[in-house]
mmCIF file of C-alpha atoms in Angstrom:
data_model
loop_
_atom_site.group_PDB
_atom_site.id
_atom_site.type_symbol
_atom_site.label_atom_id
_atom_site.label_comp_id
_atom_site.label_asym_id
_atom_site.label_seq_id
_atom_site.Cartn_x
_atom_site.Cartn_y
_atom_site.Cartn_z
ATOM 1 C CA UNK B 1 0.000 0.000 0.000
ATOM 2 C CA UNK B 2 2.715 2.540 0.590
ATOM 3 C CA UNK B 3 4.799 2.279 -2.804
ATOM 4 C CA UNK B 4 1.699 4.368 -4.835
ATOM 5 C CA UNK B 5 1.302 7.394 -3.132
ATOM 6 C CA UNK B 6 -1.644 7.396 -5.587
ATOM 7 C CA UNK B 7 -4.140 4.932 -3.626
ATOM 8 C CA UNK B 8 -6.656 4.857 -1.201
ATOM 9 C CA UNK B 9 -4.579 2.094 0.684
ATOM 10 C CA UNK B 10 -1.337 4.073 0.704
ATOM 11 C CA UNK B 11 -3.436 7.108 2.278
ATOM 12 C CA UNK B 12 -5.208 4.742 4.759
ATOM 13 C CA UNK B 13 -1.586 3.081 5.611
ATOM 14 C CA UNK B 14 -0.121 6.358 6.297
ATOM 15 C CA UNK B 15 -3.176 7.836 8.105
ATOM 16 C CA UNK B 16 -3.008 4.846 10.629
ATOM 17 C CA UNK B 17 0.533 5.090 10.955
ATOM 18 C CA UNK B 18 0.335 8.455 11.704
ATOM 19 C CA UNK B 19 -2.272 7.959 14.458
ATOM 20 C CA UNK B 20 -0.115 4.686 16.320
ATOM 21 C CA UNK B 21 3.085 7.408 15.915
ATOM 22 C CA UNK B 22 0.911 10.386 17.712
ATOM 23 C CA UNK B 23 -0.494 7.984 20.404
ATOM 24 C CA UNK B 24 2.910 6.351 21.302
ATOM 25 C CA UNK B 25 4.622 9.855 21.591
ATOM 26 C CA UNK B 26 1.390 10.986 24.129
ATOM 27 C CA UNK B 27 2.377 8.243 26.002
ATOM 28 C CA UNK B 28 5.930 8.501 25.780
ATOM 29 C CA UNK B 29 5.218 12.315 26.844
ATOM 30 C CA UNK B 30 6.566 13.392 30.241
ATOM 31 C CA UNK B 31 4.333 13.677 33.212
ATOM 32 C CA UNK B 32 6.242 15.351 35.880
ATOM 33 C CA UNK B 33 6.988 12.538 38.017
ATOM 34 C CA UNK B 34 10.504 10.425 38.629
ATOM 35 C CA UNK B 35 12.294 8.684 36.078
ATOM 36 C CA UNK B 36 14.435 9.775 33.209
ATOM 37 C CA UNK B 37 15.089 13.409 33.137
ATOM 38 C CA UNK B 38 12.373 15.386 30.618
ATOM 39 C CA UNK B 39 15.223 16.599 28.171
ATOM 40 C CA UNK B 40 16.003 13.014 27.916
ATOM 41 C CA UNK B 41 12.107 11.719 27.236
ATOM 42 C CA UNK B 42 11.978 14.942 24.980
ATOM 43 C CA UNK B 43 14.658 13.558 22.817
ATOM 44 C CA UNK B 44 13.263 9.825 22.461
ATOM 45 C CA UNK B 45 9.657 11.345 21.369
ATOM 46 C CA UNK B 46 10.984 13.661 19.063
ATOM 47 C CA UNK B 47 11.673 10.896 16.018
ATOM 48 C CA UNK B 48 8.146 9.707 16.924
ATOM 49 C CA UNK B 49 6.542 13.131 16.679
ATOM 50 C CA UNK B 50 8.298 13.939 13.311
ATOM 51 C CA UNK B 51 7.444 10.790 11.579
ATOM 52 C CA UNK B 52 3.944 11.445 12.652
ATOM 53 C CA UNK B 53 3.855 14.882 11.298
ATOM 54 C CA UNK B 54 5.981 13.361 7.967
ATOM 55 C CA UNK B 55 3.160 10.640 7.843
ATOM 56 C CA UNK B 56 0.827 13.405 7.709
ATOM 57 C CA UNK B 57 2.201 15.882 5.550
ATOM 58 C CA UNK B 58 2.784 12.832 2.864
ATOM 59 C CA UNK B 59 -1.048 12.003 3.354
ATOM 60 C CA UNK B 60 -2.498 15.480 2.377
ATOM 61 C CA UNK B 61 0.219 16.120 -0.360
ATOM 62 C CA UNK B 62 -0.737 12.676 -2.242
ATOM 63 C CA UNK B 63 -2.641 13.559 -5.316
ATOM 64 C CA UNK B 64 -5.404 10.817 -4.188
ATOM 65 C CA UNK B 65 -6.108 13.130 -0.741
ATOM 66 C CA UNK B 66 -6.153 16.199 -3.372
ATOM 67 C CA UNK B 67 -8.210 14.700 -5.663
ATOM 68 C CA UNK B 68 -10.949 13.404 -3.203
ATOM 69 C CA UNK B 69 -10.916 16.742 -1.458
ATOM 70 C CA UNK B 70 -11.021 18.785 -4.951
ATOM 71 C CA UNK B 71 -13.915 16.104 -6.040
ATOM 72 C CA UNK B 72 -16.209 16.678 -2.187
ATOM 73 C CA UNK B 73 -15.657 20.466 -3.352
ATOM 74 C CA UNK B 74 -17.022 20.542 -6.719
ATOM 75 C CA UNK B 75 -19.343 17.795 -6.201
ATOM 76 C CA UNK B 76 -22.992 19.010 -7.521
ATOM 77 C CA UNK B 77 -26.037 19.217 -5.132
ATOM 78 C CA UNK B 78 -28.033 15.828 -4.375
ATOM 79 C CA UNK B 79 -30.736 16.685 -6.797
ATOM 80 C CA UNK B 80 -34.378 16.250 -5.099
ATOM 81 C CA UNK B 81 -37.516 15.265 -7.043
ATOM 82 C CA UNK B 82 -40.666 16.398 -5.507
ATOM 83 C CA UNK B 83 -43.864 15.073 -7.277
ATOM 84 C CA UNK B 84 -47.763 17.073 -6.574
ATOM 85 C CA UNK B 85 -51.048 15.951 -6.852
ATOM 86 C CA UNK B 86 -51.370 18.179 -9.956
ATOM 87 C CA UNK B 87 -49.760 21.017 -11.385
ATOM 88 C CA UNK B 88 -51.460 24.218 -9.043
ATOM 89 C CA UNK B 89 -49.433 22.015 -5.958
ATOM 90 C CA UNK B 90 -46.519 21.703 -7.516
ATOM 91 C CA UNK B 91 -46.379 25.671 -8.552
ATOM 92 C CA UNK B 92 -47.933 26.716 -4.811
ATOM 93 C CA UNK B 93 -45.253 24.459 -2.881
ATOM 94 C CA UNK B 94 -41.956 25.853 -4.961
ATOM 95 C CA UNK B 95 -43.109 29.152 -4.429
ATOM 96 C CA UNK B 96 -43.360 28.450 -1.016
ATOM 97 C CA UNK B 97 -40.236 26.717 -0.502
ATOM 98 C CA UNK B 98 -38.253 28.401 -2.868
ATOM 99 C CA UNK B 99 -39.889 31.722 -1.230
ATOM 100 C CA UNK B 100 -40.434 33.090 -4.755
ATOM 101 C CA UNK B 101 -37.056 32.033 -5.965
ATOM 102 C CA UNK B 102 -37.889 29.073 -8.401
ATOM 103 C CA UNK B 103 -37.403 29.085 -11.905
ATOM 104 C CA UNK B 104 -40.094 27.479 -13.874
ATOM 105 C CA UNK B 105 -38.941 25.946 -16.723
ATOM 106 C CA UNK B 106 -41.766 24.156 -19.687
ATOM 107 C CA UNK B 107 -42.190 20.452 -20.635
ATOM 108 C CA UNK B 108 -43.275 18.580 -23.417
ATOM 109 C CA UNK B 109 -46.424 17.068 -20.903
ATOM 110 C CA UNK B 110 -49.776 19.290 -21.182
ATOM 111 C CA UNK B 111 -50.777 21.066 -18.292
ATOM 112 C CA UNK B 112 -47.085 20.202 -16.858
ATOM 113 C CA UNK B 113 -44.393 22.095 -15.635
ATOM 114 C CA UNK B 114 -41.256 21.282 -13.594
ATOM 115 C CA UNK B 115 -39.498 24.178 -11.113
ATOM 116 C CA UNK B 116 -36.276 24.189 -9.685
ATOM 117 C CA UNK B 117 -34.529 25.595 -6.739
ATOM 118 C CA UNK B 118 -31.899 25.187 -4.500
ATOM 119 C CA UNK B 119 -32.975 24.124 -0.785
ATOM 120 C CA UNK B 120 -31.261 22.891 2.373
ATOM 121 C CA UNK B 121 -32.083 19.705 3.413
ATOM 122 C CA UNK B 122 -30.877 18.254 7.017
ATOM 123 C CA UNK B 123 -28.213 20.468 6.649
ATOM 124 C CA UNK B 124 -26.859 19.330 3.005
ATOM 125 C CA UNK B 125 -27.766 21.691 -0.418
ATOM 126 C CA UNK B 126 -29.829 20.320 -2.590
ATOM 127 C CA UNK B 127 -31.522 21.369 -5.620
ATOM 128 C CA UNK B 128 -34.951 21.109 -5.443
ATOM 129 C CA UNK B 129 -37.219 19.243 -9.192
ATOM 130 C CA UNK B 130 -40.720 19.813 -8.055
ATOM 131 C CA UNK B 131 -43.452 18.772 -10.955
ATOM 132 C CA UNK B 132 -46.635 16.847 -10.816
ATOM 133 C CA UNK B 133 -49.268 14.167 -12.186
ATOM 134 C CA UNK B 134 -52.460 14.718 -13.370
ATOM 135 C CA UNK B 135 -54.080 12.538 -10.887
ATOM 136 C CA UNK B 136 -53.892 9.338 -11.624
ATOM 137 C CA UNK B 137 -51.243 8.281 -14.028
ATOM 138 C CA UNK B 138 -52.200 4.817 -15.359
ATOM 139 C CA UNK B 139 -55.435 3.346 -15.882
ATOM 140 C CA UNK B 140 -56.729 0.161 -14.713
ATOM 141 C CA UNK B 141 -59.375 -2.316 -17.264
ATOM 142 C CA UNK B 142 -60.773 -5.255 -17.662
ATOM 143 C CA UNK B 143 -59.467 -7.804 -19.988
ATOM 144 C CA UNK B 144 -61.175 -8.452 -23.446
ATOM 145 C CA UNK B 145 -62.847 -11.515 -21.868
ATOM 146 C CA UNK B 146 -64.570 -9.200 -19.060
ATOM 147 C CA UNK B 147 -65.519 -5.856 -20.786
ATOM 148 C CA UNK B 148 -68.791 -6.857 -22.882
ATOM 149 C CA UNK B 149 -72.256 -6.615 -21.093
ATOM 150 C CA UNK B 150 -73.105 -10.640 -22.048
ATOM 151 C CA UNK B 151 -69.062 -12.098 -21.959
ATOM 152 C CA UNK B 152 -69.521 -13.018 -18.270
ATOM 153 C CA UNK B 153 -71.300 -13.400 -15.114
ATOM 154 C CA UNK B 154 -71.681 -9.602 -13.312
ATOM 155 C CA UNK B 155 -70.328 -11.331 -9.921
ATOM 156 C CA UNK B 156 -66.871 -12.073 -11.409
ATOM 157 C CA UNK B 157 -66.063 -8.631 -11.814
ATOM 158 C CA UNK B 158 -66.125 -8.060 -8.060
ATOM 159 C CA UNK B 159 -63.672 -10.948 -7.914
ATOM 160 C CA UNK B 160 -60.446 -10.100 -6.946
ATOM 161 C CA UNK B 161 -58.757 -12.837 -8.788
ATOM 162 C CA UNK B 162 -60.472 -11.496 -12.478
ATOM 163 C CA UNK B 163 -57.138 -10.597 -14.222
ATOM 164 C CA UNK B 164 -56.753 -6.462 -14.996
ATOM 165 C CA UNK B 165 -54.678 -4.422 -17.494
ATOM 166 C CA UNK B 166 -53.020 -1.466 -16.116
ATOM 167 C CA UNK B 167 -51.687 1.219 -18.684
ATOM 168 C CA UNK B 168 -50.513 4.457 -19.201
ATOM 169 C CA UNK B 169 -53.024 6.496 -21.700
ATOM 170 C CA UNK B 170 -52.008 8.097 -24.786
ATOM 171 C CA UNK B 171 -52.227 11.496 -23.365
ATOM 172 C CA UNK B 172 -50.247 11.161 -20.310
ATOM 173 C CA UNK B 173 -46.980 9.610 -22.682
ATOM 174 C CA UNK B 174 -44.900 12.426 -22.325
ATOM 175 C CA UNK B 175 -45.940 12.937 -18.238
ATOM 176 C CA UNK B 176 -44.191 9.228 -18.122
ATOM 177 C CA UNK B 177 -41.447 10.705 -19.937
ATOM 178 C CA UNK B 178 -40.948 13.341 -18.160
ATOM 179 C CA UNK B 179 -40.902 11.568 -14.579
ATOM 180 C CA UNK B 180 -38.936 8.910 -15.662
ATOM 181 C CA UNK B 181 -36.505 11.103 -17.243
ATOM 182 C CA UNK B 182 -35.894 13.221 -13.687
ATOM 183 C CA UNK B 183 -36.406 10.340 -11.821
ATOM 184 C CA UNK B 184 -33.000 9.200 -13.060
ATOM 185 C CA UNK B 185 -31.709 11.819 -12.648
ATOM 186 C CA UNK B 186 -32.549 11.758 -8.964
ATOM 187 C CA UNK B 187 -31.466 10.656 -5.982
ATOM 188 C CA UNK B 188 -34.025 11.106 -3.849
ATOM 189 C CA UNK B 189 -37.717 11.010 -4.423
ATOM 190 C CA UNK B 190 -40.216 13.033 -2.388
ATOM 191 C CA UNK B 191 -44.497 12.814 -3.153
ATOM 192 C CA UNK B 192 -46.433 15.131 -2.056
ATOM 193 C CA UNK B 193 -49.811 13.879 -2.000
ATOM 194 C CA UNK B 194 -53.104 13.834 -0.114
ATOM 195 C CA UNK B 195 -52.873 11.201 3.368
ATOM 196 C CA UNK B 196 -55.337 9.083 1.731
ATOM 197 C CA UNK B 197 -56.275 5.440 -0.458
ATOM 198 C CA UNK B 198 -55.935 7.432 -3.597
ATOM 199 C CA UNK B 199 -52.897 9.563 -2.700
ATOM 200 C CA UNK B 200 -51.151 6.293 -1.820
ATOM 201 C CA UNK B 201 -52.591 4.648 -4.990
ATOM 202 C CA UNK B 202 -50.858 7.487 -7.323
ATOM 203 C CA UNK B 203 -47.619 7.154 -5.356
ATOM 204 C CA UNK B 204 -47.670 3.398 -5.709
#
């Protein structure tokens, strides 16, 4: 680990090197009491406490410390999607979180529009998607078999078992798109939707 200067394991070597070093020269440290005289103690910690300080100094000039620090520096906000019920949520909650700071921006789904903002979540900034559905975003039917008034007994369609289709309709394509497009772009997926059966269906 210590011949690449380049590595995760050389850093980690030296690191924990540099830590055994520190805590051998607090221990070596002198305390006041009898024993060898302090100028003498001094001089056996001294190596200990420059190898430590070598050990360190080795660690934050290695261009794999640099690069992981330059990388946690530069690295982009976690990007947030926030989903609404439908599109007057989604434009009344960024205004409200964004306190009149997001930036709407148009999509290719009627009706639809996405805003974004930067906002500070548990103490980490992130940039805020928020956008919304329609309602419900796929519909549920009957298979051939069961959708004609005379292809079947009324009771089976209360039946649980009575196989469904579910499906996105023609005019809600480019909603999908669009929430599967940000969606990957996410990391982190937040729906804001009524406490209820049918909020919980739409998140579902």
């Amino acid at each position: 680990g210590r011949r690449g200067s380049d590595g995760d394991a050389s850093i980690a070597c030296i690191l924990f090197e540099a830590c055994i070093s520190r805590r051998c020269a607090r221990a070596r440290a002198p305390t006041g009491g009898g024993g060898a005289p302090a100028r003498c103690r001094e001089r056996k910690t001294r190596p200990t406490r420059l190898l430590a300080q070598q050990s360190l100094d080795a660690a934050c000039s290695s261009r794999a410390f640099q690069y992981t620090a330059a990388a946690t520096a530069t690295m982009p906000p976690k990007r947030v999607l926030c989903v609404a019920e439908k599109p007057s949520v989604a434009k009344d909650l960024a205004n409200m979180l964004s306190r009149g700071t997001a930036q709407r921006q148009g999509t290719n789904a009627q009706y639809t529009s996405k805003y974004e903002f930067p906002y500070t979540m548990d103490g980490q900034q992130c940039m805020f998607v928020m956008t919304s559905v329609l309602g419900h975003l796929t519909n549920v039917e009957f298979t051939e078999r069961h959708r004609k008034w005379h292809s079947c007994e009324p009771v089976e369609l209360l039946n649980m078992n009575t196989p469904v289709t579910k499906f996105v309709a023609e005019d809600k394509k480019e909603l999908e798109r669009l929430l599967m497009d940000e969606g990957r772009k996410a990391s982190m997926l937040i729906c804001f939707l009524d406490g209820d059966r049918e909020g919980e269906n739409i998140s579902f």
